[in-house]
mmCIF file of C-alpha atoms in Angstrom:
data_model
loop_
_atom_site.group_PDB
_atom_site.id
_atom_site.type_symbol
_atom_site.label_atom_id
_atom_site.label_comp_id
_atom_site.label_asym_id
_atom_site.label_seq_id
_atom_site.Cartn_x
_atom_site.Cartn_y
_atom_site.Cartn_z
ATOM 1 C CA UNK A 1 -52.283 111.604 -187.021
ATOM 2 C CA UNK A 2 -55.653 113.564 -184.937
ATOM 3 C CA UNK A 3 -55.392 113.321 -181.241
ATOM 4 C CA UNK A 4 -58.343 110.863 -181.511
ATOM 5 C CA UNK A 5 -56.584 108.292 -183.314
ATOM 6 C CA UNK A 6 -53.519 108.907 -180.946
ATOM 7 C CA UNK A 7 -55.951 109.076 -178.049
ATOM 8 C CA UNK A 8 -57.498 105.593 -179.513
ATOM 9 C CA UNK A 9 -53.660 103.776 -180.166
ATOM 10 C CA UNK A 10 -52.823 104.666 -176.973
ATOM 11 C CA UNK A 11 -55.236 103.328 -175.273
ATOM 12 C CA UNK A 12 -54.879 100.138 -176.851
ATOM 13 C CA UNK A 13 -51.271 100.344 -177.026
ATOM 14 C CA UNK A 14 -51.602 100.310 -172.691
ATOM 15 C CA UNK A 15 -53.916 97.588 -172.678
ATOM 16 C CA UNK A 16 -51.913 95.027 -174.598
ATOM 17 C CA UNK A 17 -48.809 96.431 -172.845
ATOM 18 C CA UNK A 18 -50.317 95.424 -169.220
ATOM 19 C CA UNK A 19 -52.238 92.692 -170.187
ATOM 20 C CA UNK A 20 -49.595 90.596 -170.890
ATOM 21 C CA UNK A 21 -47.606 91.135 -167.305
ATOM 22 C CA UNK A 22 -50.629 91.115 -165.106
ATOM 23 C CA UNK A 23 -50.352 88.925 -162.161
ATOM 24 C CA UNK A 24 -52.713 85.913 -161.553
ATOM 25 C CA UNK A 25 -55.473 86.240 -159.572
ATOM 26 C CA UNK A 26 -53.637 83.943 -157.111
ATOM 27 C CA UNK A 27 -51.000 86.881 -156.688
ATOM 28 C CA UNK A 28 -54.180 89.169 -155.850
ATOM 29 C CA UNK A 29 -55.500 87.011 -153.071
ATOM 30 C CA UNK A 30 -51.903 86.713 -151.374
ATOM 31 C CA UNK A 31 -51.410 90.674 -151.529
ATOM 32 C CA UNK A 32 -54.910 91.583 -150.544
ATOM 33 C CA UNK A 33 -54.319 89.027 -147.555
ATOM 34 C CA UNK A 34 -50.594 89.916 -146.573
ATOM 35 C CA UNK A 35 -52.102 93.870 -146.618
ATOM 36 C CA UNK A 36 -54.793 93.240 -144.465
ATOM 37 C CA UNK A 37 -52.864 90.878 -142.005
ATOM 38 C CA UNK A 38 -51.024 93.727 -140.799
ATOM 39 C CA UNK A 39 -52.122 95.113 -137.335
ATOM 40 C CA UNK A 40 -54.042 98.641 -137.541
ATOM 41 C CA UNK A 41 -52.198 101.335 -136.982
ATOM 42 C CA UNK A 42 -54.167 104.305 -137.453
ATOM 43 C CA UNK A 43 -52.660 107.875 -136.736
ATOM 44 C CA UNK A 44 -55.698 109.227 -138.292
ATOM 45 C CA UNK A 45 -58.079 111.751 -135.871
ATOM 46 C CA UNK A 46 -61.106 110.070 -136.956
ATOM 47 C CA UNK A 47 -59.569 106.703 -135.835
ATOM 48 C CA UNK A 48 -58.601 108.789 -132.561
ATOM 49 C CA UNK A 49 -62.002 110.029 -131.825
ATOM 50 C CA UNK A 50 -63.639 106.784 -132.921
ATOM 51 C CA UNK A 51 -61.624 105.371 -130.283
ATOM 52 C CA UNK A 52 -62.578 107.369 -127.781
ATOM 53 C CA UNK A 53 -66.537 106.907 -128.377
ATOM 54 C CA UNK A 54 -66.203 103.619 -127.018
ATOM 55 C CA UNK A 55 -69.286 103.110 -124.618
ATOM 56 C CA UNK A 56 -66.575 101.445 -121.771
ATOM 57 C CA UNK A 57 -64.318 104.882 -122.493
ATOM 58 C CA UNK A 58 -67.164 108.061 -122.572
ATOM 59 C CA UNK A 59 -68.351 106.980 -118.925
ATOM 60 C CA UNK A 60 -64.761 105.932 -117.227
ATOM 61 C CA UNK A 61 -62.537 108.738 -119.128
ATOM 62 C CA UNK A 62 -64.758 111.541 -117.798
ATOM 63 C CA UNK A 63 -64.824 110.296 -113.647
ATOM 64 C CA UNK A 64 -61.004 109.720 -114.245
ATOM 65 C CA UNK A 65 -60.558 113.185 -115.390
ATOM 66 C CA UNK A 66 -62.823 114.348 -112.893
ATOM 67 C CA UNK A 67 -61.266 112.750 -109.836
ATOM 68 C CA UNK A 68 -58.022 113.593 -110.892
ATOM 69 C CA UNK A 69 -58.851 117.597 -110.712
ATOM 70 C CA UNK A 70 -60.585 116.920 -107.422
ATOM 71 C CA UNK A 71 -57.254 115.302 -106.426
ATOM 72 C CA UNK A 72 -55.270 118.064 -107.736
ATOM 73 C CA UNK A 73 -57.279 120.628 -106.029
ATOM 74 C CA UNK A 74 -57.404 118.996 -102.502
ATOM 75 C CA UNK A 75 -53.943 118.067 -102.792
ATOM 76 C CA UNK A 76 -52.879 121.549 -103.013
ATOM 77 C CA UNK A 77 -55.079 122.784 -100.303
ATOM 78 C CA UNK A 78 -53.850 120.249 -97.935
ATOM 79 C CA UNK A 79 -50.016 120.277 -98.617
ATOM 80 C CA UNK A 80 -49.115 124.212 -97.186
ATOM 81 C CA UNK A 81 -51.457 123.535 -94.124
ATOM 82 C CA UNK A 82 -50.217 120.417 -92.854
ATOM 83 C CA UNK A 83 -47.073 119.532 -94.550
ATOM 84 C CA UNK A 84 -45.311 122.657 -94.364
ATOM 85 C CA UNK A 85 -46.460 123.626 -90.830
ATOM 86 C CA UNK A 86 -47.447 120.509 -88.669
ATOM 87 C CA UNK A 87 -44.779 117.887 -90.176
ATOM 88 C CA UNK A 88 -41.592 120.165 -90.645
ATOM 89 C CA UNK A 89 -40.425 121.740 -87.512
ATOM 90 C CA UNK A 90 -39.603 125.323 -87.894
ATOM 91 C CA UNK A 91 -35.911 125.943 -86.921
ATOM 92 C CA UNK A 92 -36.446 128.751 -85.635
ATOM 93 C CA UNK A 93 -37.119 127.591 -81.780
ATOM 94 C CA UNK A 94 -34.040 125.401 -81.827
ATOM 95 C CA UNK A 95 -32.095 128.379 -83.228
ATOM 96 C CA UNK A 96 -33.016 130.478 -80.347
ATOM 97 C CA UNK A 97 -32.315 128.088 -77.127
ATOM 98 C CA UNK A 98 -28.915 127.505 -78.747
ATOM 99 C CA UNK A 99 -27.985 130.981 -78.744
ATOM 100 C CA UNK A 100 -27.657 131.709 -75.325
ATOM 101 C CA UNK A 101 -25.048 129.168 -75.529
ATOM 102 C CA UNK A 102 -23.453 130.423 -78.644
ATOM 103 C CA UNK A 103 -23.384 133.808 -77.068
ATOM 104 C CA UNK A 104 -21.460 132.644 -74.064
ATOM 105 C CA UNK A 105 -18.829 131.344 -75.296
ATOM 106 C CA UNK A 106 -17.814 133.947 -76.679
ATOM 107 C CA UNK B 1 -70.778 98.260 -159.235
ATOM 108 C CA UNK B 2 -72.704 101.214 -158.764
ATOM 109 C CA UNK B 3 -72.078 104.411 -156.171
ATOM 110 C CA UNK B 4 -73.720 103.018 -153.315
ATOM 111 C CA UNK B 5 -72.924 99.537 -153.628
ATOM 112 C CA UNK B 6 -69.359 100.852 -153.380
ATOM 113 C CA UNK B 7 -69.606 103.368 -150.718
ATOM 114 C CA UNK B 8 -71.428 100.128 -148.669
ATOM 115 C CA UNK B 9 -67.994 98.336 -149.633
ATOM 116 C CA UNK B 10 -66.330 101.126 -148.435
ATOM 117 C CA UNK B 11 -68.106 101.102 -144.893
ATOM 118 C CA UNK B 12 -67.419 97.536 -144.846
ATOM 119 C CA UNK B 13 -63.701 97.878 -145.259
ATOM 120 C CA UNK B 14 -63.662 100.927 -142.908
ATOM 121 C CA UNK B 15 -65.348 98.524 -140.289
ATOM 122 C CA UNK B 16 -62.104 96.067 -140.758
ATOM 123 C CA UNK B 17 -64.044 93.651 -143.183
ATOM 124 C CA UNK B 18 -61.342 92.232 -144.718
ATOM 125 C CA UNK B 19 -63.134 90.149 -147.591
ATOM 126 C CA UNK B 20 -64.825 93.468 -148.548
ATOM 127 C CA UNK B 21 -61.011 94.891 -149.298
ATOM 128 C CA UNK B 22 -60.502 92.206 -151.239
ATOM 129 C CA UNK B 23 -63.860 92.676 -153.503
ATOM 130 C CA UNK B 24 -62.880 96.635 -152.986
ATOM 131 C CA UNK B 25 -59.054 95.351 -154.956
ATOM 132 C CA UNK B 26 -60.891 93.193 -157.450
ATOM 133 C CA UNK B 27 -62.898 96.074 -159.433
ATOM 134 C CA UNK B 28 -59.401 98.126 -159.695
ATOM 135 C CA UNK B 29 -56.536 95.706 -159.634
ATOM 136 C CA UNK B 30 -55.878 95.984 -163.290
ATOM 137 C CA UNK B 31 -55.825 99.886 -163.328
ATOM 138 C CA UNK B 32 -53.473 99.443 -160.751
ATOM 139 C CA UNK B 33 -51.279 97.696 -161.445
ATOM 140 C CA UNK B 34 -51.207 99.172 -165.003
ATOM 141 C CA UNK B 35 -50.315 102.242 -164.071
ATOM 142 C CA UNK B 36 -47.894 100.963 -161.849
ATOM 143 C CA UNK B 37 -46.127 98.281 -164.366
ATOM 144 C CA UNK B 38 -46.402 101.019 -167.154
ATOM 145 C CA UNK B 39 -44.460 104.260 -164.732
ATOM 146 C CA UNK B 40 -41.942 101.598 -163.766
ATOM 147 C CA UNK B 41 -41.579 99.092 -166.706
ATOM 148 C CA UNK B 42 -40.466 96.361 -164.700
ATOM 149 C CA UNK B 43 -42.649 93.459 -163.405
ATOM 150 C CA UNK B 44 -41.219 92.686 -160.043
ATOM 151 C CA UNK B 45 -41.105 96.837 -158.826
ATOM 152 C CA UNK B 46 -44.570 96.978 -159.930
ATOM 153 C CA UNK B 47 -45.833 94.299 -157.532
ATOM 154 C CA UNK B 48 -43.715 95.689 -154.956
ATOM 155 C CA UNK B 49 -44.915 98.767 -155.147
ATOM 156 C CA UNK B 50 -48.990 97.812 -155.683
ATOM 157 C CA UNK B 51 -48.198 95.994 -152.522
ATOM 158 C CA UNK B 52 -47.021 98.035 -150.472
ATOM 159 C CA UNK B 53 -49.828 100.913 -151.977
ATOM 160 C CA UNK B 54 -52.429 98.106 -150.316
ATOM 161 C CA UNK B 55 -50.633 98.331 -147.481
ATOM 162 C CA UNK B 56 -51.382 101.641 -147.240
ATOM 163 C CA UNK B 57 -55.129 101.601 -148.459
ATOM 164 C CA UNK B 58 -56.304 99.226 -146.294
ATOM 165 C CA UNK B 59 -54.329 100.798 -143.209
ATOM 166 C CA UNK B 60 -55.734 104.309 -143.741
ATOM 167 C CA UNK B 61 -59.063 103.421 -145.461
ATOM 168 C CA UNK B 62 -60.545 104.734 -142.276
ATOM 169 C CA UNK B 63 -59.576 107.760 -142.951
ATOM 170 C CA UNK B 64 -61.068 107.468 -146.597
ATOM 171 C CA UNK B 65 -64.003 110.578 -146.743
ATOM 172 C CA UNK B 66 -66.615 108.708 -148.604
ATOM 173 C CA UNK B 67 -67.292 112.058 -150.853
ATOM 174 C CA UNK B 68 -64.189 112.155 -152.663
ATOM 175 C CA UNK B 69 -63.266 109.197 -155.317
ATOM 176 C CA UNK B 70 -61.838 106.107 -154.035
ATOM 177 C CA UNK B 71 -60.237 105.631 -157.485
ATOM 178 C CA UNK B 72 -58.517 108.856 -157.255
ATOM 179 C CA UNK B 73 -57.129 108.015 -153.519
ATOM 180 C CA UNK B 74 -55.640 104.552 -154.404
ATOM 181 C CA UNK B 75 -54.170 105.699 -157.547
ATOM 182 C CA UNK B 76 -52.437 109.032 -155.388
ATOM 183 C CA UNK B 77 -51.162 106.524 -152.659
ATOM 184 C CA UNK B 78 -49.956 104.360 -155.206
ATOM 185 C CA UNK B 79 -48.143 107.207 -157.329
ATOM 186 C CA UNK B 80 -46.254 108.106 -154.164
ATOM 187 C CA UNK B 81 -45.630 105.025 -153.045
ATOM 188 C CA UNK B 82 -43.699 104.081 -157.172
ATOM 189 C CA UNK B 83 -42.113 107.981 -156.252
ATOM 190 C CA UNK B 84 -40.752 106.118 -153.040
ATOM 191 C CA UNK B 85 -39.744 103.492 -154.333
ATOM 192 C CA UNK B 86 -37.586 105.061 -156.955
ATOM 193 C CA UNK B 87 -35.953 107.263 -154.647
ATOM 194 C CA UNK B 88 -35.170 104.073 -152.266
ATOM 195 C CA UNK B 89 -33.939 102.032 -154.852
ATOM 196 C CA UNK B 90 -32.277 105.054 -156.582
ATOM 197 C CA UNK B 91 -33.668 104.047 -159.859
ATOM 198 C CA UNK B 92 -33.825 106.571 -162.751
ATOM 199 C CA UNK B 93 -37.533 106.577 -164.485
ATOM 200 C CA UNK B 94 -36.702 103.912 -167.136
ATOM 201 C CA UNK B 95 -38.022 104.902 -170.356
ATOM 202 C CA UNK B 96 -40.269 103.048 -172.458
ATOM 203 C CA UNK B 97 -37.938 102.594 -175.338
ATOM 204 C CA UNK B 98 -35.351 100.778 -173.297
ATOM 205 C CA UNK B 99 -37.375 98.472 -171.556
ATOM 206 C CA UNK B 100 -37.555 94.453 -172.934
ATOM 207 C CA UNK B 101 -40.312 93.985 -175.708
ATOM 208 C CA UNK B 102 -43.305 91.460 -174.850
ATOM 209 C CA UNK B 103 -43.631 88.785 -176.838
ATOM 210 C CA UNK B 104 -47.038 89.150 -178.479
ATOM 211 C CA UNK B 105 -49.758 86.334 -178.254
ATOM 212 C CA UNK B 106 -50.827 87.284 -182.190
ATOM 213 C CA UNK B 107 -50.715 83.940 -184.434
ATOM 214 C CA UNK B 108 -49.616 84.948 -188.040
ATOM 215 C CA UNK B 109 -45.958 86.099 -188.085
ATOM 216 C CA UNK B 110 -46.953 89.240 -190.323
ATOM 217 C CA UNK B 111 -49.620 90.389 -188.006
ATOM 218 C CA UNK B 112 -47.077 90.083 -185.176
ATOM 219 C CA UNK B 113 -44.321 92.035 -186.972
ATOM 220 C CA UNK B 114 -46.631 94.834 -187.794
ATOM 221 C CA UNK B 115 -48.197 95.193 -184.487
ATOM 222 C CA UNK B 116 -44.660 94.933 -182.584
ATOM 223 C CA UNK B 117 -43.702 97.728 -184.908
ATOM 224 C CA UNK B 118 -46.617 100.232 -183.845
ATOM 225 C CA UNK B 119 -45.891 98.994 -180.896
ATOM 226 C CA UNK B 120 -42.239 99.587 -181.170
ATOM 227 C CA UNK B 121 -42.822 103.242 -182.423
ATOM 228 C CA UNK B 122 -45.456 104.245 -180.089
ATOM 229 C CA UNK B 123 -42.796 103.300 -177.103
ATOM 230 C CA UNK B 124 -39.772 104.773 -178.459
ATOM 231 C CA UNK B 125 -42.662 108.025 -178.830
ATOM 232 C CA UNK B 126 -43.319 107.218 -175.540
ATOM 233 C CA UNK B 127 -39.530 107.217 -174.469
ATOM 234 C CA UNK B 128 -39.037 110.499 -175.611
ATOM 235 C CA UNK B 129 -41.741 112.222 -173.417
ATOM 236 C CA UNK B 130 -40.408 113.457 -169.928
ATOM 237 C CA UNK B 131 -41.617 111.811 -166.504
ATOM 238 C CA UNK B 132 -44.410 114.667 -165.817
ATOM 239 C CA UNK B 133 -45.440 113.972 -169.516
ATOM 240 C CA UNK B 134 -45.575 110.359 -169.522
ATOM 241 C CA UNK B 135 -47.436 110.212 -166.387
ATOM 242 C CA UNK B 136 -50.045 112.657 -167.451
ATOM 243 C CA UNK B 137 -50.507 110.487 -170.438
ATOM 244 C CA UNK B 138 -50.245 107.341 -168.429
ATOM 245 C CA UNK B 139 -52.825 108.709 -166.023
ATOM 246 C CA UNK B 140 -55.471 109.667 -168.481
ATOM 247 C CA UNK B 141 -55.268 107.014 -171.118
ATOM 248 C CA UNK B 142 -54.928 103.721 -169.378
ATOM 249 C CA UNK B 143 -55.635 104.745 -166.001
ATOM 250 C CA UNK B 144 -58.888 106.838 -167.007
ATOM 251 C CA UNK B 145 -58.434 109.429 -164.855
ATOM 252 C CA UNK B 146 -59.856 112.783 -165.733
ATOM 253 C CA UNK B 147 -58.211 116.069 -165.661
ATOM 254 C CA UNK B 148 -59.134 117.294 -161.931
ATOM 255 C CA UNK B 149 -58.686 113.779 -160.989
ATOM 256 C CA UNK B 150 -55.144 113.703 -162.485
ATOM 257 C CA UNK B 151 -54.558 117.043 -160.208
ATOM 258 C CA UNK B 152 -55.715 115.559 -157.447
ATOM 259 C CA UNK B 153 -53.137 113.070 -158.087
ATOM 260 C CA UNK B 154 -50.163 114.508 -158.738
ATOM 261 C CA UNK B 155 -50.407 117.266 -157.081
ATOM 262 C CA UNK B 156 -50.668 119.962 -159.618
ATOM 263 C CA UNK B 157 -53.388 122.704 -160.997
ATOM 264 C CA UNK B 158 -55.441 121.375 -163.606
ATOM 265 C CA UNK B 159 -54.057 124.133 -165.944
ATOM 266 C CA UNK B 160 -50.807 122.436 -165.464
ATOM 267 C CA UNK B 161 -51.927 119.068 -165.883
ATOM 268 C CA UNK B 162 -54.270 120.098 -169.103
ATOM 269 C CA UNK B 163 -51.076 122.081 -170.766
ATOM 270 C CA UNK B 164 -48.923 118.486 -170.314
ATOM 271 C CA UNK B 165 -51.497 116.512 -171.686
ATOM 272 C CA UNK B 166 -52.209 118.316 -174.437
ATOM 273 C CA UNK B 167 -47.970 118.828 -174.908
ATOM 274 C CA UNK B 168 -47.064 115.341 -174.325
ATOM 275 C CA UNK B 169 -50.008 114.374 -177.018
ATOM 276 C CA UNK B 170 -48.376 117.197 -179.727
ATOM 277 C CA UNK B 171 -44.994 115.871 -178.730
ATOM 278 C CA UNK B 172 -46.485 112.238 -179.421
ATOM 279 C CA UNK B 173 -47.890 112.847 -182.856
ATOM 280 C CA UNK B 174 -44.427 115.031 -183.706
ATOM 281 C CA UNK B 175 -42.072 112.253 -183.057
ATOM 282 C CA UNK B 176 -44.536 109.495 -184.891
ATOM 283 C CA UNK B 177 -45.151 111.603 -187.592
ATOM 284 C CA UNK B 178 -41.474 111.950 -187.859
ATOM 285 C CA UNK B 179 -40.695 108.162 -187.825
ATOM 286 C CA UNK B 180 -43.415 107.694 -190.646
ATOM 287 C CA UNK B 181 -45.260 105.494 -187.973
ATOM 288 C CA UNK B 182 -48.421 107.823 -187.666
ATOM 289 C CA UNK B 183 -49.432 106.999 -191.242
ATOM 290 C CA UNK B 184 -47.124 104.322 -193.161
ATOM 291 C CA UNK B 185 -46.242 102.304 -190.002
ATOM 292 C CA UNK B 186 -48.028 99.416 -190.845
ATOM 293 C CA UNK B 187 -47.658 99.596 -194.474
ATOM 294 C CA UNK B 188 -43.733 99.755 -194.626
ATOM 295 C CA UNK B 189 -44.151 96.640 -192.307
ATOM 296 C CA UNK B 190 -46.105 95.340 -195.256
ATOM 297 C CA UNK B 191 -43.526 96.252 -198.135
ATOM 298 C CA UNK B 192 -40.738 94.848 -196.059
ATOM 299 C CA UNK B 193 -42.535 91.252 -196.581
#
């Protein structure tokens, strides 16, 4: 037998095979809709990025981002000024006046 | 449908139209489930897995580059999703031989008996391929898929895919030729009767 004729059988041979099992349309509809009645869950990154050029998300994401670096920054300026000097009292003065006292004793 | 009437389909279905998946299904449900029914050989594991391949179109169709073949990209999800589901079910690839015979819809009781026995040969030929083989064959000839497409598919170079094609057909016409169904099929069904 040529590869043609195989080629040809073969083909046929599929065709009757499947046609024969194939699910009603009815069976279609039902998958189609129990497929697409699942919620969205994209991992993809053009699902990510298409996400993120929302017009609510381009203005609010960039003044979020931009007041949290302000934040950051003034934060850390302010914290070794005031924090570190003006709210903790340094031991050291206490240490001193009670060493007189230590000292006589013994 | 042409190209663009399918890419607009596609755009649709990328937007979350669902009635535009379900016209997307309609021009490829039978090569789906085909391919799926014919690598699995059993009714009920081929609508599992063509449903849970939907699943996974319509969820990443997003994704879905409009330049590349959608054909090729549901047939690849589906092919991985009848790999999973022989590996979850632990199933070994059933060959063709072994599985139940249709009955055929053919009226005259000599016609019948002469087509199941083509039939009959071609699937014990069939049988006999290996997995790789019988998908290549599967993939070309009822699925329609051409060589680089078939890559795409499975996985493989198209030198690979070309050389099983072209083995699984030799190995085909071998084993009929051998069982005297190449050329005499029909007739000895004839000088039975």
């Amino acid at each position: 037998m040529d590869e043609q004729k195989i080629e040809r059988e073969l083909k046929s041979f599929f065709a009757d095979e499947v046609k024969e099992v194939e699910p009603p349309l009815q069976w279609w509809a039902n998958a189609v809709s129990q497929a697409t009645a699942l919620v969205r869950v994209s991992t993809s990154w053009e699902h990510i990025t298409g996400m993120f050029s929302k017009p609510i998300l381009r203005v609010a994401l960039p003044v979020a981002l931009v007041l949290v670096v302000i934040g950051t920054l003034w934060g850390m300026g302010y914290c070794p000024d005031f924090k570190l000097t003006r709210l903790l009292p340094s031991p050291q003065p206490q240490f001193l006046r009670q060493l007189p006292k230590q000292l006589h004793h013994l | 449908m042409n190209e663009s009437q399918e890419a607009a389909l596609i755009r649709r279905c990328q937007a979350g139209d669902k009635e535009a998946f379900g016209m997307l299904v309609e021009q490829y449900h039978s090569m789906l489930f085909g391919t799926a029914y014919l690598m699995m050989r059993d009714r009920g594991l081929a609508e599992d897995a063509v449903q849970e391949a939907l699943i996974q179109i319509w969820k990443h169709i997003p994704s879905f580059r409009l330049k590349s073949s959608i054909k090729t990209w549901m047939v690849r999800i589906l092919i991985n999703e009848i790999k999973q589901e022989f590996r979850k079910k632990n199933l070994p690839l059933v060959s063709l031989e072994e599985a139940p015979d249709v009955p055929s819809e053919c009226d005259e009781a000599e016609t019948v008996l002469i087509h199941n026995e083509e039939r009959q040969g071609l699937r014990q030929a069939m049988g006999k391929l290996s997995s790789e083989h019988r998908e290549a064959i599967i993939l070309r000839y009822f699925s329609g898929l051409s060589v680089p497409q078939i890559a795409v598919v499975t996985g493989q170079p198209e030198g690979t895919v070309k050389s099983r094609l072209s083995r699984a057909l030799e190995r085909l016409n071998e084993t009929l030729n051998r069982d005297g169904m190449a050329e005499g099929g029909s007739n000895n069904g004839r000088t039975k009767n």
